[in-house]
Amino acid sequence: MARYQVILAYDGTDFLGFQRQGADTRTVQREIEAALRCLNWQGESILASGRTDTGVHASGQVIAFDLNWKHSVEALERALNANLPDEIAVSKVKETSADFHPRFDARFRTYEYTIYSVPYRNPLRDRYAWHVWPSVNLVLLNKAAALLPGTHDFVVMGTPPPRKGGSTQRTIYQAEWHNLQASGMRFEITANAFLYHMVRRLVFLTVMVAAGKISLESLSEGLQAVRPQIPGLAPPQGLVLKKVRFKDEDAVKSVE
Amino acid sequence: MARYQVILAYDGTDFLGFQRQGADTRTVQREIEAALRCLNWQGESILASGRTDTGVHASGQVIAFDLNWKHSVEALERALNANLPDEIAVSKVKETSADFHPRFDARFRTYEYTIYSVPYRNPLRDRYAWHVWPSVNLVLLNKAAALLPGTHDFVVMGTPPPRKGGSTQRTIYQAEWHNLQASGMRFEITANAFLYHMVRRLVFLTVMVAAGKISLESLSEGLQAVRPQIPGLAPPQGLVLKKVRFKDEDAVKSVE
């Protein structure tokens, strides 16, 4: 028996999020556990770095599980992929220490959020991006994004963890918007961890600031936790869990 | 009654191609005609620049139809989009001359084909690109692509039109591979017209030449129509009908 660490990419469109729910609910976790059971996995639950929400994608989700496997890690990768639906792909399987935990050991999580700004909706982009029109200005987006790095209490910008006494303080290390080809823009944000809905709320806020609909001050007050919950959420399909980094480890790269 | 020209973008994944078939077959044409009938359209068939195949996308398909419409073209655009499924979006509706025909009047058609070359399949790219691994070299791809421009008989590289006596001669004006971000590459090809499957066959051939599996000479012989049909076809999901240009007209731009 050994513990394995696996990087995972998935198109979240047709899943009700990552986390296993009822038996009839199609989630990423359920599919992976079903694939593992075909390999005679006896565990109760796999471990994951983060629970992505319904419709949210991942290119660098990290999971771990214990498995009695007599062949190579390459063979395990092939066996898992053979048992998984096309929307999920496993890469870079490696054996790890028996106490490795992809959530508790994670130190940095990076998400990406993509928007596109053209006058007409494009069905070829809607699956992985939010259509924002009228277009917003990159300089203004980054004025808003520049307020985010640092340690803040994000209680007004994300849903606190369900456990009582869970902290809502998070540290954002980097938050920036970039231009893409063809009037696309991408937000990249790295933090130690995120609250539920926090990235989509921050995306929504920076876009609303750039659109002139929310003031920089409101955003700033939100970061000081002096306002009630700020409403509004960017839609899920623009969001990708890109990369997770762990203590004592190089970056765990996402699939490109 | 007036004739309208409309640019259309669609995600072809869940359609059995563009062209209307039986009543139970979900095609792009069937959806558009159903949307038009809600606007009291009495026609028998819309006209289109090209019939894309099952799973092939479009960002610049051009269609035309006659309609008795008393409001603005903007209102027509909104009304059509309201009646169409999310996978199809109409843009740039304009009134055109009564004899405009999007197929017979088209002078230039541009298709794009996208591949990506990373060691692992990425479900976030598979819907709009072909996963090619081991990776192929851009210089070699373009050595093959450089053979294509000119007027050739493409009988061995595409399926001839079903009508007897239809010519299989086509003129390619431009054919080139470009690098994209994140190990992606895109083929762009413009011709007066294409045979059925021709673009996907040319993509397959240039990739096979770059992979060292087909010689440049075989490709060259194919262009001289001295070989039997060359087998192999790139998968549909990488292909997008990008742009159509007409006589006496500026480029009809695609949706970005």
Short mmCIF file of C-alpha atoms in Angstrom, two decimals:
data_model
loop_
_atom_site.label_atom_id
_atom_site.label_comp_id
_atom_site.label_asym_id
_atom_site.label_seq_id
_atom_site.Cartn_x
_atom_site.Cartn_y
_atom_site.Cartn_z
CA MET A 1 0.00 0.00 0.00
CA ALA A 2 1.33 3.44 -0.91
CA ARG A 3 -0.01 6.98 -1.13
CA TYR A 4 -0.16 8.48 -4.60
CA GLN A 5 -0.34 12.12 -5.65
CA VAL A 6 -2.06 12.86 -8.93
CA ILE A 7 -2.58 16.01 -10.98
CA LEU A 8 -5.97 16.24 -12.56
CA ALA A 9 -7.53 18.32 -15.33
CA TYR A 10 -11.24 18.44 -15.94
CA ASP A 11 -13.92 20.28 -17.84
CA GLY A 12 -16.39 21.05 -15.06
CA THR A 13 -19.32 22.00 -17.31
CA ASP A 14 -21.31 18.84 -16.85
CA PHE A 15 -20.38 18.09 -13.24
CA LEU A 16 -22.12 19.25 -10.11
CA GLY A 17 -18.75 20.33 -8.76
CA PHE A 18 -15.86 18.32 -7.43
CA GLN A 19 -17.12 16.99 -4.12
CA ARG A 20 -19.02 13.72 -3.93
CA GLN A 21 -22.66 14.18 -2.93
CA GLY A 22 -25.52 11.72 -3.25
CA ALA A 23 -25.18 8.55 -5.28
CA ASP A 24 -27.13 10.03 -8.20
CA THR A 25 -25.11 13.22 -8.44
CA ARG A 26 -22.43 13.37 -11.09
CA THR A 27 -19.35 14.92 -9.52
CA VAL A 28 -15.65 14.72 -10.36
CA GLN A 29 -14.85 12.97 -7.10
CA ARG A 30 -17.47 10.31 -7.74
CA GLU A 31 -16.02 9.54 -11.18
CA ILE A 32 -12.48 9.28 -9.86
CA GLU A 33 -13.50 7.03 -7.00
CA ALA A 34 -15.43 4.81 -9.41
CA ALA A 35 -12.33 4.60 -11.64
CA LEU A 36 -10.19 3.72 -8.62
CA ARG A 37 -12.60 1.01 -7.50
CA CYS A 38 -12.02 -0.70 -10.85
CA LEU A 39 -8.39 -0.92 -9.70
CA ASN A 40 -9.51 -2.56 -6.49
CA TRP A 41 -9.21 0.59 -4.40
CA GLN A 42 -10.74 -0.01 -0.99
CA GLY A 43 -10.64 3.53 0.39
CA GLU A 44 -13.59 5.57 1.55
CA SER A 45 -12.72 8.92 0.07
CA ILE A 46 -9.93 10.45 -1.98
CA LEU A 47 -8.27 13.65 -0.74
CA ALA A 48 -8.19 16.84 -2.85
CA SER A 49 -6.56 20.28 -2.73
CA GLY A 50 -9.77 22.15 -3.29
CA ARG A 51 -13.43 21.60 -3.96
CA THR A 52 -14.31 23.34 -7.17
CA ASP A 53 -17.89 24.45 -7.57
CA THR A 54 -20.47 23.36 -10.16
CA GLY A 55 -19.29 24.31 -13.64
CA VAL A 56 -15.78 25.30 -12.53
CA HIS A 57 -12.83 23.71 -14.34
CA ALA A 58 -9.38 22.57 -13.27
CA SER A 59 -6.09 22.06 -15.03
CA GLY A 60 -4.03 21.52 -11.89
CA GLN A 61 -6.24 19.98 -9.22
CA VAL A 62 -4.20 17.72 -6.94
CA ILE A 63 -5.61 14.60 -5.32
CA ALA A 64 -4.18 11.80 -3.21
CA PHE A 65 -5.23 8.28 -2.27
CA ASP A 66 -3.79 5.07 -0.85
CA LEU A 67 -3.62 2.14 -3.19
CA ASN A 68 -2.17 -1.31 -3.34
CA TRP A 69 -0.61 -1.16 -6.81
CA LYS A 70 2.02 -3.56 -8.05
CA HIS A 71 2.91 -1.87 -11.33
CA SER A 72 4.57 1.38 -12.37
CA VAL A 73 3.11 4.86 -11.84
CA GLU A 74 2.88 5.16 -15.63
CA ALA A 75 0.69 2.06 -15.70
CA LEU A 76 -1.45 3.55 -12.93
CA GLU A 77 -1.86 6.74 -14.95
CA ARG A 78 -2.95 4.76 -18.00
CA ALA A 79 -5.30 2.56 -16.00
CA LEU A 80 -6.98 5.55 -14.38
CA ASN A 81 -7.38 7.40 -17.67
CA ALA A 82 -8.85 4.31 -19.28
CA ASN A 83 -11.54 4.22 -16.60
CA LEU A 84 -12.32 7.96 -16.51
CA PRO A 85 -14.75 9.86 -18.75
CA ASP A 86 -13.22 12.08 -21.46
CA GLU A 87 -13.87 15.21 -19.42
CA ILE A 88 -11.33 14.17 -16.77
CA ALA A 89 -7.67 13.45 -17.46
CA VAL A 90 -5.05 12.34 -15.00
CA SER A 91 -1.40 13.28 -15.43
CA LYS A 92 1.79 13.05 -13.43
CA VAL A 93 1.03 10.30 -10.99
CA LYS A 94 3.72 9.96 -8.35
CA GLU A 95 4.22 8.08 -5.13
CA THR A 96 4.31 10.40 -2.15
CA SER A 97 4.76 10.20 1.62
CA ALA A 98 2.12 8.34 3.61
CA ASP A 99 1.07 11.51 5.43
CA PHE A 100 0.81 13.79 2.39
CA HIS A 101 -2.49 15.69 2.39
CA PRO A 102 -3.28 17.79 -0.71
CA ARG A 103 -5.45 20.23 1.24
CA PHE A 104 -3.60 20.68 4.51
CA ASP A 105 -0.16 20.65 2.90
CA ALA A 106 -1.04 23.13 0.16
CA ARG A 107 0.66 26.50 0.56
CA PHE A 108 -0.28 28.29 -2.65
CA ARG A 109 -3.31 27.92 -4.85
CA THR A 110 -3.59 29.67 -8.20
CA TYR A 111 -6.83 30.25 -10.04
CA GLU A 112 -7.38 31.78 -13.45
CA TYR A 113 -10.52 33.53 -14.64
CA THR A 114 -11.10 34.43 -18.30
CA ILE A 115 -13.43 37.04 -19.78
CA TYR A 116 -13.92 38.16 -23.36
CA SER A 117 -15.16 41.52 -24.54
CA VAL A 118 -16.61 41.66 -28.02
CA PRO A 119 -20.00 43.08 -29.03
CA TYR A 120 -21.44 39.66 -29.83
CA ARG A 121 -21.60 36.56 -27.73
CA ASN A 122 -19.42 33.81 -29.21
CA PRO A 123 -20.58 30.25 -28.52
CA LEU A 124 -17.02 29.02 -29.12
CA ARG A 125 -15.82 30.97 -26.09
CA ASP A 126 -18.76 30.72 -23.71
CA ARG A 127 -17.74 27.39 -22.24
CA TYR A 128 -14.54 28.76 -20.70
CA ALA A 129 -15.09 32.49 -20.39
CA TRP A 130 -17.50 35.17 -19.22
CA HIS A 131 -18.82 37.50 -21.92
CA VAL A 132 -18.38 41.03 -20.57
CA TRP A 133 -19.81 43.82 -22.70
CA PRO A 134 -19.33 46.82 -22.88
CA SER A 135 -15.65 46.08 -22.62
CA VAL A 136 -13.67 46.98 -19.55
CA ASN A 137 -10.28 48.61 -19.37
CA LEU A 138 -7.22 46.61 -18.31
CA VAL A 139 -5.71 49.52 -16.40
CA LEU A 140 -8.88 49.94 -14.36
CA LEU A 141 -9.14 46.20 -13.75
CA ASN A 142 -5.63 46.25 -12.38
CA LYS A 143 -6.30 49.30 -10.22
CA ALA A 144 -8.92 47.19 -8.50
CA ALA A 145 -6.79 44.05 -8.48
CA ALA A 146 -3.90 45.95 -6.90
CA LEU A 147 -5.95 46.37 -3.72
CA LEU A 148 -6.19 42.63 -3.19
CA PRO A 149 -2.72 41.34 -2.24
CA GLY A 150 -2.13 41.07 1.49
CA THR A 151 -3.76 39.43 4.45
CA HIS A 152 -7.41 40.33 4.88
CA ASP A 153 -10.51 39.04 6.56
CA PHE A 154 -12.60 38.02 3.54
CA VAL A 155 -15.79 37.41 5.49
CA VAL A 156 -17.77 39.82 3.28
CA MET A 157 -16.37 38.39 0.05
CA GLY A 158 -16.75 34.69 0.40
CA THR A 159 -18.74 32.17 2.30
CA PRO A 160 -16.97 31.14 5.52
CA PRO A 161 -16.16 27.49 6.01
CA PRO A 162 -19.02 25.55 7.59
CA ARG A 163 -17.01 24.52 10.63
CA LYS A 164 -17.49 26.85 13.58
CA GLY A 165 -14.45 28.87 14.47
CA GLY A 166 -12.98 28.51 10.97
CA SER A 167 -10.97 31.58 10.10
CA THR A 168 -12.05 33.78 7.20
CA GLN A 169 -8.64 35.37 6.99
CA ARG A 170 -6.71 34.61 3.83
CA THR A 171 -3.48 35.90 2.31
CA ILE A 172 -3.44 36.88 -1.35
CA TYR A 173 0.07 36.85 -2.79
CA GLN A 174 -0.65 37.97 -6.30
CA ALA A 175 -3.68 39.20 -8.25
CA GLU A 176 -3.43 40.57 -11.76
CA TRP A 177 -5.35 40.90 -15.01
CA HIS A 178 -3.60 40.24 -18.34
CA ASN A 179 -4.55 40.76 -21.95
CA LEU A 180 -5.15 37.73 -24.14
CA GLN A 181 -5.56 37.43 -27.90
CA ALA A 182 -8.86 38.39 -29.52
CA SER A 183 -10.15 40.77 -26.83
CA GLY A 184 -9.79 38.25 -24.05
CA MET A 185 -8.55 39.08 -20.55
CA ARG A 186 -7.43 36.77 -17.80
CA PHE A 187 -7.26 37.24 -14.06
CA GLU A 188 -4.64 35.26 -12.20
CA ILE A 189 -4.77 35.07 -8.44
CA THR A 190 -2.65 33.19 -5.93
CA ALA A 191 -3.42 32.85 -2.23
CA ASN A 192 -2.69 30.48 0.60
CA ALA A 193 -6.33 29.40 0.37
CA PHE A 194 -9.71 30.74 -0.72
CA LEU A 195 -13.15 30.87 0.82
CA TYR A 196 -16.11 29.40 -1.04
CA HIS A 197 -17.02 31.66 -4.01
CA MET A 198 -14.21 34.05 -3.15
CA VAL A 199 -12.44 34.09 -6.52
CA ARG A 200 -15.65 34.58 -8.48
CA ARG A 201 -16.64 37.37 -6.12
CA LEU A 202 -13.28 39.11 -6.52
CA VAL A 203 -13.52 38.77 -10.31
CA PHE A 204 -16.99 40.26 -10.25
CA LEU A 205 -15.84 43.14 -8.04
CA THR A 206 -12.81 44.05 -10.14
CA VAL A 207 -14.92 43.94 -13.31
CA MET A 208 -17.60 46.11 -11.68
CA VAL A 209 -14.98 48.62 -10.55
CA ALA A 210 -13.55 48.73 -14.09
CA ALA A 211 -17.08 49.18 -15.45
CA GLY A 212 -17.59 52.12 -13.11
CA LYS A 213 -20.43 50.42 -11.26
CA ILE A 214 -18.65 49.96 -7.94
CA SER A 215 -16.17 52.41 -6.50
CA LEU A 216 -12.63 51.50 -5.54
CA GLU A 217 -13.62 52.61 -2.04
CA SER A 218 -16.36 50.02 -1.77
CA LEU A 219 -13.87 47.35 -2.71
CA SER A 220 -11.40 48.71 -0.21
CA GLU A 221 -14.05 48.76 2.52
CA GLY A 222 -14.95 45.19 1.67
CA LEU A 223 -11.32 44.22 2.19
CA GLN A 224 -11.45 45.88 5.60
CA ALA A 225 -14.56 43.82 6.34
CA VAL A 226 -16.56 46.90 7.31
CA ARG A 227 -19.44 46.25 4.89
CA PRO A 228 -22.06 43.58 4.81
CA GLN A 229 -21.66 40.93 2.12
CA ILE A 230 -20.98 42.43 -1.29
CA PRO A 231 -23.42 40.92 -3.77
CA GLY A 232 -22.52 39.54 -7.15
CA LEU A 233 -20.62 36.60 -8.50
CA ALA A 234 -18.91 36.03 -11.83
CA PRO A 235 -20.33 32.94 -13.58
CA PRO A 236 -18.53 29.63 -12.96
CA GLN A 237 -17.43 28.73 -16.49
CA GLY A 238 -14.59 31.31 -16.60
CA LEU A 239 -12.85 29.82 -13.58
CA VAL A 240 -10.02 27.26 -13.63
CA LEU A 241 -8.08 25.85 -10.68
CA LYS A 242 -4.68 26.16 -12.27
CA LYS A 243 -1.95 25.19 -9.88
CA VAL A 244 -1.31 24.06 -6.32
CA ARG A 245 2.03 24.29 -4.57
CA PHE A 246 2.98 22.45 -1.41
CA LYS A 247 5.46 22.98 1.41
CA ASP A 248 8.95 21.73 0.67
CA GLU A 249 8.11 21.31 -2.96
CA ASP A 250 8.52 22.90 -6.31
CA ALA A 251 5.47 24.08 -8.12
CA VAL A 252 3.08 21.34 -9.07
CA LYS A 253 2.47 22.39 -12.59
CA SER A 254 -0.84 22.32 -14.33
CA VAL A 255 -1.49 20.63 -17.61
CA GLU A 256 -1.22 23.14 -20.43
CA MET B 1 -40.01 41.00 -48.21
CA ALA B 2 -36.24 41.45 -48.21
CA ARG B 3 -33.18 39.27 -48.29
CA TYR B 4 -31.00 39.29 -45.17
CA GLN B 5 -27.37 38.30 -44.74
CA VAL B 6 -26.36 37.05 -41.33
CA ILE B 7 -23.06 36.02 -39.76
CA LEU B 8 -23.30 33.03 -37.52
CA ALA B 9 -21.08 31.46 -34.88
CA TYR B 10 -21.72 28.03 -33.47
CA ASP B 11 -20.21 25.30 -31.37
CA GLY B 12 -20.67 22.28 -33.60
CA THR B 13 -19.98 19.65 -30.95
CA ASP B 14 -23.55 18.56 -30.41
CA PHE B 15 -24.83 19.03 -33.96
CA LEU B 16 -24.84 16.52 -36.77
CA GLY B 17 -23.32 19.14 -39.00
CA PHE B 18 -24.83 22.21 -40.58
CA GLN B 19 -27.13 20.81 -43.24
CA ARG B 20 -30.72 19.89 -42.46
CA GLN B 21 -31.36 16.15 -42.68
CA GLY B 22 -34.29 14.20 -41.30
CA ALA B 23 -36.75 15.78 -38.92
CA ASP B 24 -35.18 14.03 -35.93
CA THR B 25 -31.63 15.08 -36.69
CA ARG B 26 -30.26 18.02 -34.78
CA THR B 27 -28.41 20.24 -37.23
CA VAL B 28 -27.53 23.93 -37.21
CA GLN B 29 -29.72 24.61 -40.24
CA ARG B 30 -32.73 22.98 -38.58
CA GLU B 31 -32.33 25.17 -35.47
CA ILE B 32 -32.03 28.35 -37.51
CA GLU B 33 -35.04 27.52 -39.63
CA ALA B 34 -37.05 26.73 -36.51
CA ALA B 35 -36.02 30.11 -35.05
CA LEU B 36 -37.01 31.84 -38.28
CA ARG B 37 -40.40 30.13 -38.34
CA CYS B 38 -41.13 31.74 -34.97
CA LEU B 39 -40.72 35.03 -36.86
CA ASN B 40 -43.24 33.88 -39.42
CA TRP B 41 -40.66 32.92 -42.03
CA GLN B 42 -42.35 31.04 -44.85
CA GLY B 43 -39.28 29.90 -46.78
CA GLU B 44 -38.32 26.35 -47.58
CA SER B 45 -34.62 26.52 -46.92
CA ILE B 46 -32.05 29.06 -45.82
CA LEU B 47 -28.91 29.52 -47.92
CA ALA B 48 -25.42 29.08 -46.46
CA SER B 49 -21.80 29.64 -47.51
CA GLY B 50 -20.66 26.19 -46.56
CA ARG B 51 -21.91 22.99 -45.01
CA THR B 52 -19.77 22.23 -42.02
CA ASP B 53 -19.49 18.61 -41.01
CA THR B 54 -20.56 16.92 -37.78
CA GLY B 55 -18.61 18.38 -34.86
CA VAL B 56 -17.08 21.23 -36.88
CA HIS B 57 -17.48 24.77 -35.55
CA ALA B 58 -17.97 28.17 -37.15
CA SER B 59 -17.27 31.71 -36.12
CA GLY B 60 -17.98 33.27 -39.50
CA GLN B 61 -20.56 31.15 -41.31
CA VAL B 62 -22.72 33.32 -43.57
CA ILE B 63 -26.36 32.57 -44.28
CA ALA B 64 -29.13 34.34 -46.17
CA PHE B 65 -32.92 34.16 -46.22
CA ASP B 66 -35.93 36.16 -47.37
CA LEU B 67 -38.14 37.54 -44.67
CA ASN B 68 -41.00 39.90 -44.29
CA TRP B 69 -39.75 41.94 -41.34
CA LYS B 70 -41.09 45.30 -40.34
CA HIS B 71 -38.57 46.24 -37.67
CA SER B 72 -34.87 47.08 -37.59
CA VAL B 73 -32.05 44.67 -38.36
CA GLU B 74 -30.98 45.01 -34.72
CA ALA B 75 -34.42 43.82 -33.66
CA LEU B 76 -34.14 40.90 -36.08
CA GLU B 77 -30.80 39.97 -34.59
CA ARG B 78 -32.25 40.04 -31.07
CA ALA B 79 -35.31 38.07 -32.10
CA LEU B 80 -33.24 35.36 -33.77
CA ASN B 81 -30.86 35.04 -30.84
CA ALA B 82 -33.78 34.80 -28.44
CA ASN B 83 -35.09 31.81 -30.41
CA LEU B 84 -31.77 30.04 -30.93
CA PRO B 85 -30.05 27.60 -28.55
CA ASP B 86 -26.98 28.87 -26.66
CA GLU B 87 -24.62 27.04 -29.00
CA ILE B 88 -25.60 29.27 -31.92
CA ALA B 89 -25.25 33.05 -31.99
CA VAL B 90 -26.22 35.41 -34.75
CA SER B 91 -24.37 38.67 -35.33
CA LYS B 92 -24.26 41.41 -37.91
CA VAL B 93 -27.59 41.03 -39.62
CA LYS B 94 -27.86 43.20 -42.69
CA GLU B 95 -30.21 43.66 -45.59
CA THR B 96 -28.66 42.57 -48.86
CA SER B 97 -29.59 42.40 -52.52
CA ALA B 98 -32.42 40.07 -53.55
CA ASP B 99 -30.07 37.88 -55.60
CA PHE B 100 -27.30 37.53 -52.99
CA HIS B 101 -26.29 33.89 -52.58
CA PRO B 102 -23.83 33.08 -49.78
CA ARG B 103 -22.46 30.03 -51.57
CA PHE B 104 -22.30 31.09 -55.21
CA ASP B 105 -21.16 34.62 -54.42
CA ALA B 106 -18.43 33.56 -52.00
CA ARG B 107 -14.92 34.17 -53.35
CA PHE B 108 -12.74 33.34 -50.36
CA ARG B 109 -13.32 30.96 -47.50
CA THR B 110 -11.01 30.77 -44.52
CA TYR B 111 -10.83 27.87 -42.11
CA GLU B 112 -8.75 27.50 -38.97
CA TYR B 113 -7.58 24.26 -37.42
CA THR B 114 -6.07 24.09 -33.93
CA ILE B 115 -3.83 21.42 -32.44
CA TYR B 116 -2.07 21.26 -29.08
CA SER B 117 1.07 19.36 -28.25
CA VAL B 118 1.63 18.55 -24.61
CA PRO B 119 2.39 15.12 -23.13
CA TYR B 120 -1.01 14.86 -21.48
CA ARG B 121 -4.44 15.21 -22.93
CA ASN B 122 -6.18 18.28 -21.52
CA PRO B 123 -9.99 18.06 -21.33
CA LEU B 124 -10.14 21.87 -21.33
CA ARG B 125 -8.71 21.94 -24.85
CA ASP B 126 -10.17 18.81 -26.42
CA ARG B 127 -13.42 20.46 -27.49
CA TYR B 128 -11.70 22.84 -29.91
CA ALA B 129 -8.37 21.22 -30.72
CA TRP B 130 -6.68 18.00 -31.73
CA HIS B 131 -4.19 16.56 -29.25
CA VAL B 132 -1.04 15.77 -31.23
CA TRP B 133 1.72 14.01 -29.34
CA PRO B 134 4.71 13.62 -29.79
CA SER B 135 4.82 17.28 -30.72
CA VAL B 136 5.47 18.37 -34.28
CA ASN B 137 7.78 21.09 -35.46
CA LEU B 138 6.39 24.36 -36.82
CA VAL B 139 9.08 24.65 -39.50
CA LEU B 140 8.26 21.18 -40.83
CA LEU B 141 4.52 21.87 -40.71
CA ASN B 142 5.10 24.93 -42.84
CA LYS B 143 7.36 23.08 -45.28
CA ALA B 144 4.35 20.89 -45.98
CA ALA B 145 1.88 23.79 -45.94
CA ALA B 146 4.03 25.72 -48.43
CA LEU B 147 3.22 23.11 -51.09
CA LEU B 148 -0.49 23.84 -50.91
CA PRO B 149 -1.10 27.31 -52.39
CA GLY B 150 -2.02 27.29 -56.05
CA THR B 151 -4.63 25.69 -58.24
CA HIS B 152 -4.74 21.91 -57.99
CA ASP B 153 -7.07 19.06 -58.67
CA PHE B 154 -7.87 17.90 -55.15
CA VAL B 155 -9.62 14.71 -56.19
CA VAL B 156 -7.32 12.55 -54.04
CA MET B 157 -7.61 14.83 -51.02
CA GLY B 158 -11.27 15.45 -50.64
CA THR B 159 -14.57 13.95 -51.58
CA PRO B 160 -15.85 15.33 -54.90
CA PRO B 161 -19.23 17.04 -54.94
CA PRO B 162 -22.11 14.61 -55.46
CA ARG B 163 -23.27 16.26 -58.69
CA LYS B 164 -21.82 14.63 -61.78
CA GLY B 165 -19.37 16.75 -63.66
CA GLY B 166 -18.60 18.90 -60.60
CA SER B 167 -15.03 20.10 -60.72
CA THR B 168 -12.56 18.96 -58.08
CA GLN B 169 -10.19 21.78 -58.91
CA ARG B 170 -9.75 24.36 -56.18
CA THR B 171 -7.43 27.31 -55.66
CA ILE B 172 -5.68 27.71 -52.34
CA TYR B 173 -4.54 31.28 -51.74
CA GLN B 174 -2.89 30.90 -48.39
CA ALA B 175 -2.01 28.04 -46.05
CA GLU B 176 0.11 28.50 -42.97
CA TRP B 177 0.70 27.15 -39.48
CA HIS B 178 1.23 29.56 -36.55
CA ASN B 179 2.30 29.14 -32.97
CA LEU B 180 -0.22 29.79 -30.23
CA GLN B 181 0.24 30.14 -26.50
CA ALA B 182 0.73 27.05 -24.34
CA SER B 183 2.06 24.69 -27.04
CA GLY B 184 -0.85 25.25 -29.37
CA MET B 185 -0.56 25.60 -33.13
CA ARG B 186 -3.09 26.83 -35.63
CA PHE B 187 -3.42 26.21 -39.34
CA GLU B 188 -5.08 28.92 -41.39
CA ILE B 189 -6.13 28.20 -44.92
CA THR B 190 -7.95 30.29 -47.50
CA ALA B 191 -9.29 29.01 -50.82
CA ASN B 192 -11.98 29.87 -53.29
CA ALA B 193 -13.83 26.79 -52.07
CA PHE B 194 -13.13 23.40 -50.48
CA LEU B 195 -14.16 19.85 -51.21
CA TYR B 196 -15.85 17.78 -48.53
CA HIS B 197 -13.25 16.80 -45.85
CA MET B 198 -10.53 18.64 -47.71
CA VAL B 199 -9.32 20.88 -44.88
CA ARG B 200 -9.19 18.05 -42.37
CA ARG B 201 -7.30 15.93 -44.87
CA LEU B 202 -4.76 18.69 -45.54
CA VAL B 203 -4.31 19.22 -41.79
CA PHE B 204 -3.74 15.51 -41.31
CA LEU B 205 -1.23 15.42 -44.17
CA THR B 206 0.82 18.39 -43.00
CA VAL B 207 0.91 16.96 -39.46
CA MET B 208 1.97 13.54 -40.78
CA VAL B 209 4.70 15.14 -42.88
CA ALA B 210 5.94 17.06 -39.82
CA ALA B 211 5.82 13.84 -37.79
CA GLY B 212 7.96 12.12 -40.42
CA LYS B 213 5.26 9.59 -41.26
CA ILE B 214 4.52 10.83 -44.78
CA SER B 215 7.12 12.25 -47.12
CA LEU B 216 6.90 15.69 -48.67
CA GLU B 217 6.93 13.84 -52.01
CA SER B 218 3.77 11.92 -51.22
CA LEU B 219 2.04 15.17 -50.43
CA SER B 220 3.37 16.70 -53.60
CA GLU B 221 2.17 13.71 -55.65
CA GLY B 222 -1.22 13.99 -54.04
CA LEU B 223 -1.39 17.60 -55.19
CA GLN B 224 -0.63 16.44 -58.71
CA ALA B 225 -3.47 13.93 -58.39
CA VAL B 226 -1.24 11.03 -59.35
CA ARG B 227 -2.00 8.88 -56.30
CA PRO B 228 -5.14 7.17 -55.15
CA GLN B 229 -6.94 8.77 -52.23
CA ILE B 230 -4.61 9.58 -49.36
CA PRO B 231 -6.09 8.13 -46.19
CA GLY B 232 -6.43 9.94 -42.92
CA LEU B 233 -8.44 12.80 -41.56
CA ALA B 234 -7.85 15.15 -38.66
CA PRO B 235 -10.71 14.97 -36.14
CA PRO B 236 -13.54 17.49 -36.57
CA GLN B 237 -13.35 19.39 -33.29
CA GLY B 238 -10.22 21.38 -34.24
CA LEU B 239 -11.88 22.92 -37.28
CA VAL B 240 -13.61 26.32 -37.45
CA LEU B 241 -15.13 28.04 -40.48
CA LYS B 242 -13.67 31.43 -39.76
CA LYS B 243 -14.47 33.87 -42.51
CA VAL B 244 -16.18 34.18 -45.88
CA ARG B 245 -15.55 36.97 -48.35
CA PHE B 246 -17.76 37.83 -51.30
CA LYS B 247 -17.30 39.52 -54.61
CA ASP B 248 -17.47 43.31 -54.51
CA GLU B 249 -17.28 43.26 -50.76
CA ASP B 250 -14.97 43.80 -47.89
CA ALA B 251 -14.15 40.89 -45.66
CA VAL B 252 -17.09 39.56 -43.76
CA LYS B 253 -15.47 39.31 -40.41
CA SER B 254 -15.92 36.50 -37.98
CA VAL B 255 -16.93 36.91 -34.40
CA GLU B 256 -13.87 36.93 -32.19
#
